[in-house]
């Protein structure tokens, strides 16, 4: 049976996630994290993507991703392909880095679950390190986790491909320091 086609359209917002092949770790060291973010930035620049929230965990990642053009498939092919190739070269190995297909759930716009889902996904992504016991909960502040977009909300600055305003708006918070502080709390 053939795979179902991806649901793509201009202005779509997706919760995108992928796991390491066989559940194995893909983000082992700082180089892996930095490489993924490097390639994510390249794809965002070339495809016009906006990433509203992201987190890199040991064996998977989550993105809250907006595609102004209908180009999710080509962008993900580029991201996972280039990252996977670089990952394999660093380890002098061949084969799959990611397990099966990435998952892309429509979040906002046509075909989305509901109007509040964007807010729920942003919160889920940013709380992921705390739920896994990697940050917060007595081991430091959640905003100190280095491999999450939450740190950009704490600082008030982010790369051009990661706008902060839409997440803050979804929580009905102002875009200034006060709103960011409330979001972090």
PDB file of N, CA and C in Angstrom, residues 111-172:
ATOM      1  N   UNK A 111      -7.728  22.350   8.101  1.00  0.00           N
ATOM      2  CA  UNK A 111      -7.438  20.969   8.472  1.00  0.00           C
ATOM      3  C   UNK A 111      -6.837  20.798   9.854  1.00  0.00           C
ATOM      4  N   UNK A 112      -6.750  21.867  10.620  1.00  0.00           N
ATOM      5  CA  UNK A 112      -6.147  21.782  11.954  1.00  0.00           C
ATOM      6  C   UNK A 112      -7.157  21.255  12.963  1.00  0.00           C
ATOM      7  N   UNK A 113      -6.641  20.776  14.077  1.00  0.00           N
ATOM      8  CA  UNK A 113      -7.484  20.178  15.109  1.00  0.00           C
ATOM      9  C   UNK A 113      -8.461  21.212  15.694  1.00  0.00           C
ATOM     10  N   UNK A 114      -7.974  22.321  16.216  1.00  0.00           N
ATOM     11  CA  UNK A 114      -8.822  23.391  16.717  1.00  0.00           C
ATOM     12  C   UNK A 114      -7.985  24.638  16.940  1.00  0.00           C
ATOM     13  N   UNK A 115      -8.644  25.740  17.251  1.00  0.00           N
ATOM     14  CA  UNK A 115      -7.971  27.035  17.367  1.00  0.00           C
ATOM     15  C   UNK A 115      -6.991  27.106  18.541  1.00  0.00           C
ATOM     16  N   UNK A 116      -7.156  26.306  19.571  1.00  0.00           N
ATOM     17  CA  UNK A 116      -6.303  26.364  20.757  1.00  0.00           C
ATOM     18  C   UNK A 116      -5.111  25.403  20.692  1.00  0.00           C
ATOM     19  N   UNK A 117      -5.068  24.616  19.655  1.00  0.00           N
ATOM     20  CA  UNK A 117      -4.030  23.606  19.543  1.00  0.00           C
ATOM     21  C   UNK A 117      -2.640  24.225  19.433  1.00  0.00           C
ATOM     22  N   UNK A 118      -2.518  25.365  18.751  1.00  0.00           N
ATOM     23  CA  UNK A 118      -1.225  26.053  18.619  1.00  0.00           C
ATOM     24  C   UNK A 118      -0.636  26.327  20.004  1.00  0.00           C
ATOM     25  N   UNK A 119      -1.439  26.880  20.873  1.00  0.00           N
ATOM     26  CA  UNK A 119      -1.016  27.191  22.240  1.00  0.00           C
ATOM     27  C   UNK A 119      -0.593  25.925  22.993  1.00  0.00           C
ATOM     28  N   UNK A 120      -1.381  24.878  22.871  1.00  0.00           N
ATOM     29  CA  UNK A 120      -1.078  23.608  23.560  1.00  0.00           C
ATOM     30  C   UNK A 120       0.223  22.995  23.057  1.00  0.00           C
ATOM     31  N   UNK A 121       0.455  23.057  21.752  1.00  0.00           N
ATOM     32  CA  UNK A 121       1.674  22.466  21.192  1.00  0.00           C
ATOM     33  C   UNK A 121       2.905  23.252  21.634  1.00  0.00           C
ATOM     34  N   UNK A 122       2.820  24.582  21.621  1.00  0.00           N
ATOM     35  CA  UNK A 122       3.948  25.405  22.078  1.00  0.00           C
ATOM     36  C   UNK A 122       4.300  25.063  23.524  1.00  0.00           C
ATOM     37  N   UNK A 123       3.296  24.973  24.372  1.00  0.00           N
ATOM     38  CA  UNK A 123       3.511  24.640  25.780  1.00  0.00           C
ATOM     39  C   UNK A 123       4.094  23.235  25.928  1.00  0.00           C
ATOM     40  N   UNK A 124       3.555  22.282  25.189  1.00  0.00           N
ATOM     41  CA  UNK A 124       4.051  20.906  25.238  1.00  0.00           C
ATOM     42  C   UNK A 124       5.530  20.849  24.853  1.00  0.00           C
ATOM     43  N   UNK A 125       5.892  21.527  23.775  1.00  0.00           N
ATOM     44  CA  UNK A 125       7.281  21.524  23.306  1.00  0.00           C
ATOM     45  C   UNK A 125       8.206  22.129  24.353  1.00  0.00           C
ATOM     46  N   UNK A 126       7.834  23.272  24.895  1.00  0.00           N
ATOM     47  CA  UNK A 126       8.706  23.949  25.854  1.00  0.00           C
ATOM     48  C   UNK A 126       8.800  23.220  27.193  1.00  0.00           C
ATOM     49  N   UNK A 127       7.796  22.458  27.560  1.00  0.00           N
ATOM     50  CA  UNK A 127       7.842  21.713  28.828  1.00  0.00           C
ATOM     51  C   UNK A 127       8.479  20.326  28.690  1.00  0.00           C
ATOM     52  N   UNK A 128       8.761  19.902  27.469  1.00  0.00           N
ATOM     53  CA  UNK A 128       9.304  18.570  27.222  1.00  0.00           C
ATOM     54  C   UNK A 128      10.557  18.257  28.034  1.00  0.00           C
ATOM     55  N   UNK A 129      11.554  19.156  28.117  1.00  0.00           N
ATOM     56  CA  UNK A 129      12.746  18.846  28.927  1.00  0.00           C
ATOM     57  C   UNK A 129      12.427  18.647  30.411  1.00  0.00           C
ATOM     58  N   UNK A 130      11.466  19.381  30.944  1.00  0.00           N
ATOM     59  CA  UNK A 130      11.089  19.212  32.353  1.00  0.00           C
ATOM     60  C   UNK A 130      10.423  17.858  32.561  1.00  0.00           C
ATOM     61  N   UNK A 131       9.562  17.474  31.637  1.00  0.00           N
ATOM     62  CA  UNK A 131       8.879  16.176  31.751  1.00  0.00           C
ATOM     63  C   UNK A 131       9.869  15.023  31.681  1.00  0.00           C
ATOM     64  N   UNK A 132      10.960  15.232  30.960  1.00  0.00           N
ATOM     65  CA  UNK A 132      11.984  14.183  30.831  1.00  0.00           C
ATOM     66  C   UNK A 132      13.021  14.261  31.948  1.00  0.00           C
ATOM     67  N   UNK A 133      12.869  15.227  32.857  1.00  0.00           N
ATOM     68  CA  UNK A 133      13.803  15.373  33.967  1.00  0.00           C
ATOM     69  C   UNK A 133      15.136  15.985  33.574  1.00  0.00           C
ATOM     70  N   UNK A 134      15.171  16.691  32.440  1.00  0.00           N
ATOM     71  CA  UNK A 134      16.425  17.293  31.966  1.00  0.00           C
ATOM     72  C   UNK A 134      16.598  18.741  32.404  1.00  0.00           C
ATOM     73  N   UNK A 135      15.514  19.389  32.791  1.00  0.00           N
ATOM     74  CA  UNK A 135      15.580  20.795  33.216  1.00  0.00           C
ATOM     75  C   UNK A 135      14.391  21.089  34.110  1.00  0.00           C
ATOM     76  N   UNK A 136      14.517  22.131  34.911  1.00  0.00           N
ATOM     77  CA  UNK A 136      13.440  22.471  35.830  1.00  0.00           C
ATOM     78  C   UNK A 136      13.356  21.425  36.939  1.00  0.00           C
ATOM     79  N   UNK A 137      12.320  21.456  37.705  1.00  0.00           N
ATOM     80  CA  UNK A 137      12.092  20.446  38.740  1.00  0.00           C
ATOM     81  C   UNK A 137      13.269  20.219  39.662  1.00  0.00           C
ATOM     82  N   UNK A 138      13.921  21.295  40.129  1.00  0.00           N
ATOM     83  CA  UNK A 138      15.013  21.164  41.070  1.00  0.00           C
ATOM     84  C   UNK A 138      16.382  21.051  40.426  1.00  0.00           C
ATOM     85  N   UNK A 139      16.439  20.872  39.125  1.00  0.00           N
ATOM     86  CA  UNK A 139      17.735  20.733  38.456  1.00  0.00           C
ATOM     87  C   UNK A 139      18.096  22.004  37.678  1.00  0.00           C
ATOM     88  N   UNK A 140      17.491  23.107  37.997  1.00  0.00           N
ATOM     89  CA  UNK A 140      17.762  24.347  37.292  1.00  0.00           C
ATOM     90  C   UNK A 140      16.500  24.855  36.631  1.00  0.00           C
ATOM     91  N   UNK A 141      16.611  26.028  36.037  1.00  0.00           N
ATOM     92  CA  UNK A 141      15.463  26.627  35.373  1.00  0.00           C
ATOM     93  C   UNK A 141      15.237  25.973  34.016  1.00  0.00           C
ATOM     94  N   UNK A 142      13.977  25.837  33.663  1.00  0.00           N
ATOM     95  CA  UNK A 142      13.623  25.261  32.372  1.00  0.00           C
ATOM     96  C   UNK A 142      14.191  26.103  31.223  1.00  0.00           C
ATOM     97  N   UNK A 143      14.220  27.409  31.394  1.00  0.00           N
ATOM     98  CA  UNK A 143      14.747  28.301  30.350  1.00  0.00           C
ATOM     99  C   UNK A 143      16.256  28.152  30.171  1.00  0.00           C
ATOM    100  N   UNK A 144      16.924  27.485  31.110  1.00  0.00           N
ATOM    101  CA  UNK A 144      18.367  27.257  30.983  1.00  0.00           C
ATOM    102  C   UNK A 144      18.696  26.037  30.124  1.00  0.00           C
ATOM    103  N   UNK A 145      17.691  25.223  29.788  1.00  0.00           N
ATOM    104  CA  UNK A 145      17.943  24.076  28.925  1.00  0.00           C
ATOM    105  C   UNK A 145      18.430  24.619  27.577  1.00  0.00           C
ATOM    106  N   UNK A 146      19.639  24.273  27.150  1.00  0.00           N
ATOM    107  CA  UNK A 146      20.242  24.936  25.985  1.00  0.00           C
ATOM    108  C   UNK A 146      19.663  24.542  24.633  1.00  0.00           C
ATOM    109  N   UNK A 147      18.897  23.463  24.555  1.00  0.00           N
ATOM    110  CA  UNK A 147      18.458  22.963  23.254  1.00  0.00           C
ATOM    111  C   UNK A 147      16.956  23.118  23.068  1.00  0.00           C
ATOM    112  N   UNK A 148      16.467  24.291  23.445  1.00  0.00           N
ATOM    113  CA  UNK A 148      15.053  24.621  23.319  1.00  0.00           C
ATOM    114  C   UNK A 148      14.911  26.093  22.950  1.00  0.00           C
ATOM    115  N   UNK A 149      13.860  26.410  22.240  1.00  0.00           N
ATOM    116  CA  UNK A 149      13.601  27.805  21.891  1.00  0.00           C
ATOM    117  C   UNK A 149      13.164  28.629  23.089  1.00  0.00           C
ATOM    118  N   UNK A 150      12.845  28.004  24.210  1.00  0.00           N
ATOM    119  CA  UNK A 150      12.391  28.744  25.392  1.00  0.00           C
ATOM    120  C   UNK A 150      13.440  29.751  25.851  1.00  0.00           C
ATOM    121  N   UNK A 151      14.709  29.438  25.680  1.00  0.00           N
ATOM    122  CA  UNK A 151      15.772  30.366  26.088  1.00  0.00           C
ATOM    123  C   UNK A 151      15.695  31.679  25.318  1.00  0.00           C
ATOM    124  N   UNK A 152      15.190  31.628  24.078  1.00  0.00           N
ATOM    125  CA  UNK A 152      15.039  32.855  23.300  1.00  0.00           C
ATOM    126  C   UNK A 152      13.924  33.728  23.872  1.00  0.00           C
ATOM    127  N   UNK A 153      12.891  33.094  24.411  1.00  0.00           N
ATOM    128  CA  UNK A 153      11.822  33.853  25.063  1.00  0.00           C
ATOM    129  C   UNK A 153      12.364  34.518  26.323  1.00  0.00           C
ATOM    130  N   UNK A 154      13.250  33.861  27.030  1.00  0.00           N
ATOM    131  CA  UNK A 154      13.846  34.425  28.240  1.00  0.00           C
ATOM    132  C   UNK A 154      14.709  35.634  27.898  1.00  0.00           C
ATOM    133  N   UNK A 155      15.470  35.538  26.823  1.00  0.00           N
ATOM    134  CA  UNK A 155      16.365  36.626  26.406  1.00  0.00           C
ATOM    135  C   UNK A 155      15.647  37.766  25.692  1.00  0.00           C
ATOM    136  N   UNK A 156      14.576  37.417  24.990  1.00  0.00           N
ATOM    137  CA  UNK A 156      13.872  38.426  24.202  1.00  0.00           C
ATOM    138  C   UNK A 156      14.471  38.615  22.823  1.00  0.00           C
ATOM    139  N   UNK A 157      15.385  37.747  22.444  1.00  0.00           N
ATOM    140  CA  UNK A 157      15.963  37.811  21.102  1.00  0.00           C
ATOM    141  C   UNK A 157      16.007  36.407  20.530  1.00  0.00           C
ATOM    142  N   UNK A 158      15.893  36.337  19.229  1.00  0.00           N
ATOM    143  CA  UNK A 158      15.881  35.034  18.573  1.00  0.00           C
ATOM    144  C   UNK A 158      16.383  35.193  17.149  1.00  0.00           C
ATOM    145  N   UNK A 159      16.731  34.082  16.506  1.00  0.00           N
ATOM    146  CA  UNK A 159      17.119  34.163  15.098  1.00  0.00           C
ATOM    147  C   UNK A 159      15.934  34.643  14.254  1.00  0.00           C
ATOM    148  N   UNK A 160      16.199  35.178  13.067  1.00  0.00           N
ATOM    149  CA  UNK A 160      15.101  35.684  12.216  1.00  0.00           C
ATOM    150  C   UNK A 160      14.047  34.631  11.883  1.00  0.00           C
ATOM    151  N   UNK A 161      14.428  33.373  11.868  1.00  0.00           N
ATOM    152  CA  UNK A 161      13.490  32.308  11.507  1.00  0.00           C
ATOM    153  C   UNK A 161      12.625  31.858  12.690  1.00  0.00           C
ATOM    154  N   UNK A 162      12.869  32.435  13.874  1.00  0.00           N
ATOM    155  CA  UNK A 162      12.075  32.065  15.037  1.00  0.00           C
ATOM    156  C   UNK A 162      11.381  33.284  15.642  1.00  0.00           C
ATOM    157  N   UNK A 163      10.222  33.655  15.111  1.00  0.00           N
ATOM    158  CA  UNK A 163       9.490  34.778  15.707  1.00  0.00           C
ATOM    159  C   UNK A 163       8.892  34.378  17.056  1.00  0.00           C
ATOM    160  N   UNK A 164       8.888  35.302  17.988  1.00  0.00           N
ATOM    161  CA  UNK A 164       8.376  35.010  19.332  1.00  0.00           C
ATOM    162  C   UNK A 164       6.919  35.441  19.510  1.00  0.00           C
ATOM    163  N   UNK A 165       6.464  36.350  18.659  1.00  0.00           N
ATOM    164  CA  UNK A 165       5.178  37.001  18.892  1.00  0.00           C
ATOM    165  C   UNK A 165       3.962  36.082  18.825  1.00  0.00           C
ATOM    166  N   UNK A 166       3.936  35.121  17.934  1.00  0.00           N
ATOM    167  CA  UNK A 166       2.723  34.311  17.778  1.00  0.00           C
ATOM    168  C   UNK A 166       2.450  33.434  19.000  1.00  0.00           C
ATOM    169  N   UNK A 167       3.486  32.888  19.607  1.00  0.00           N
ATOM    170  CA  UNK A 167       3.282  32.087  20.818  1.00  0.00           C
ATOM    171  C   UNK A 167       2.773  32.983  21.942  1.00  0.00           C
ATOM    172  N   UNK A 168       3.394  34.155  22.105  1.00  0.00           N
ATOM    173  CA  UNK A 168       2.946  35.083  23.152  1.00  0.00           C
ATOM    174  C   UNK A 168       1.498  35.504  22.913  1.00  0.00           C
ATOM    175  N   UNK A 169       1.145  35.787  21.659  1.00  0.00           N
ATOM    176  CA  UNK A 169      -0.236  36.161  21.327  1.00  0.00           C
ATOM    177  C   UNK A 169      -1.214  35.031  21.652  1.00  0.00           C
ATOM    178  N   UNK A 170      -0.798  33.786  21.430  1.00  0.00           N
ATOM    179  CA  UNK A 170      -1.695  32.660  21.699  1.00  0.00           C
ATOM    180  C   UNK A 170      -2.028  32.554  23.185  1.00  0.00           C
ATOM    181  N   UNK A 171      -1.123  33.040  24.040  1.00  0.00           N
ATOM    182  CA  UNK A 171      -1.356  33.066  25.486  1.00  0.00           C
ATOM    183  C   UNK A 171      -1.929  34.415  25.942  1.00  0.00           C
ATOM    184  N   UNK A 172      -2.241  35.283  24.972  1.00  0.00           N
ATOM    185  CA  UNK A 172      -2.780  36.619  25.240  1.00  0.00           C
ATOM    186  C   UNK A 172      -1.821  37.449  26.100  1.00  0.00           C
TER     187      UNK A 172
END
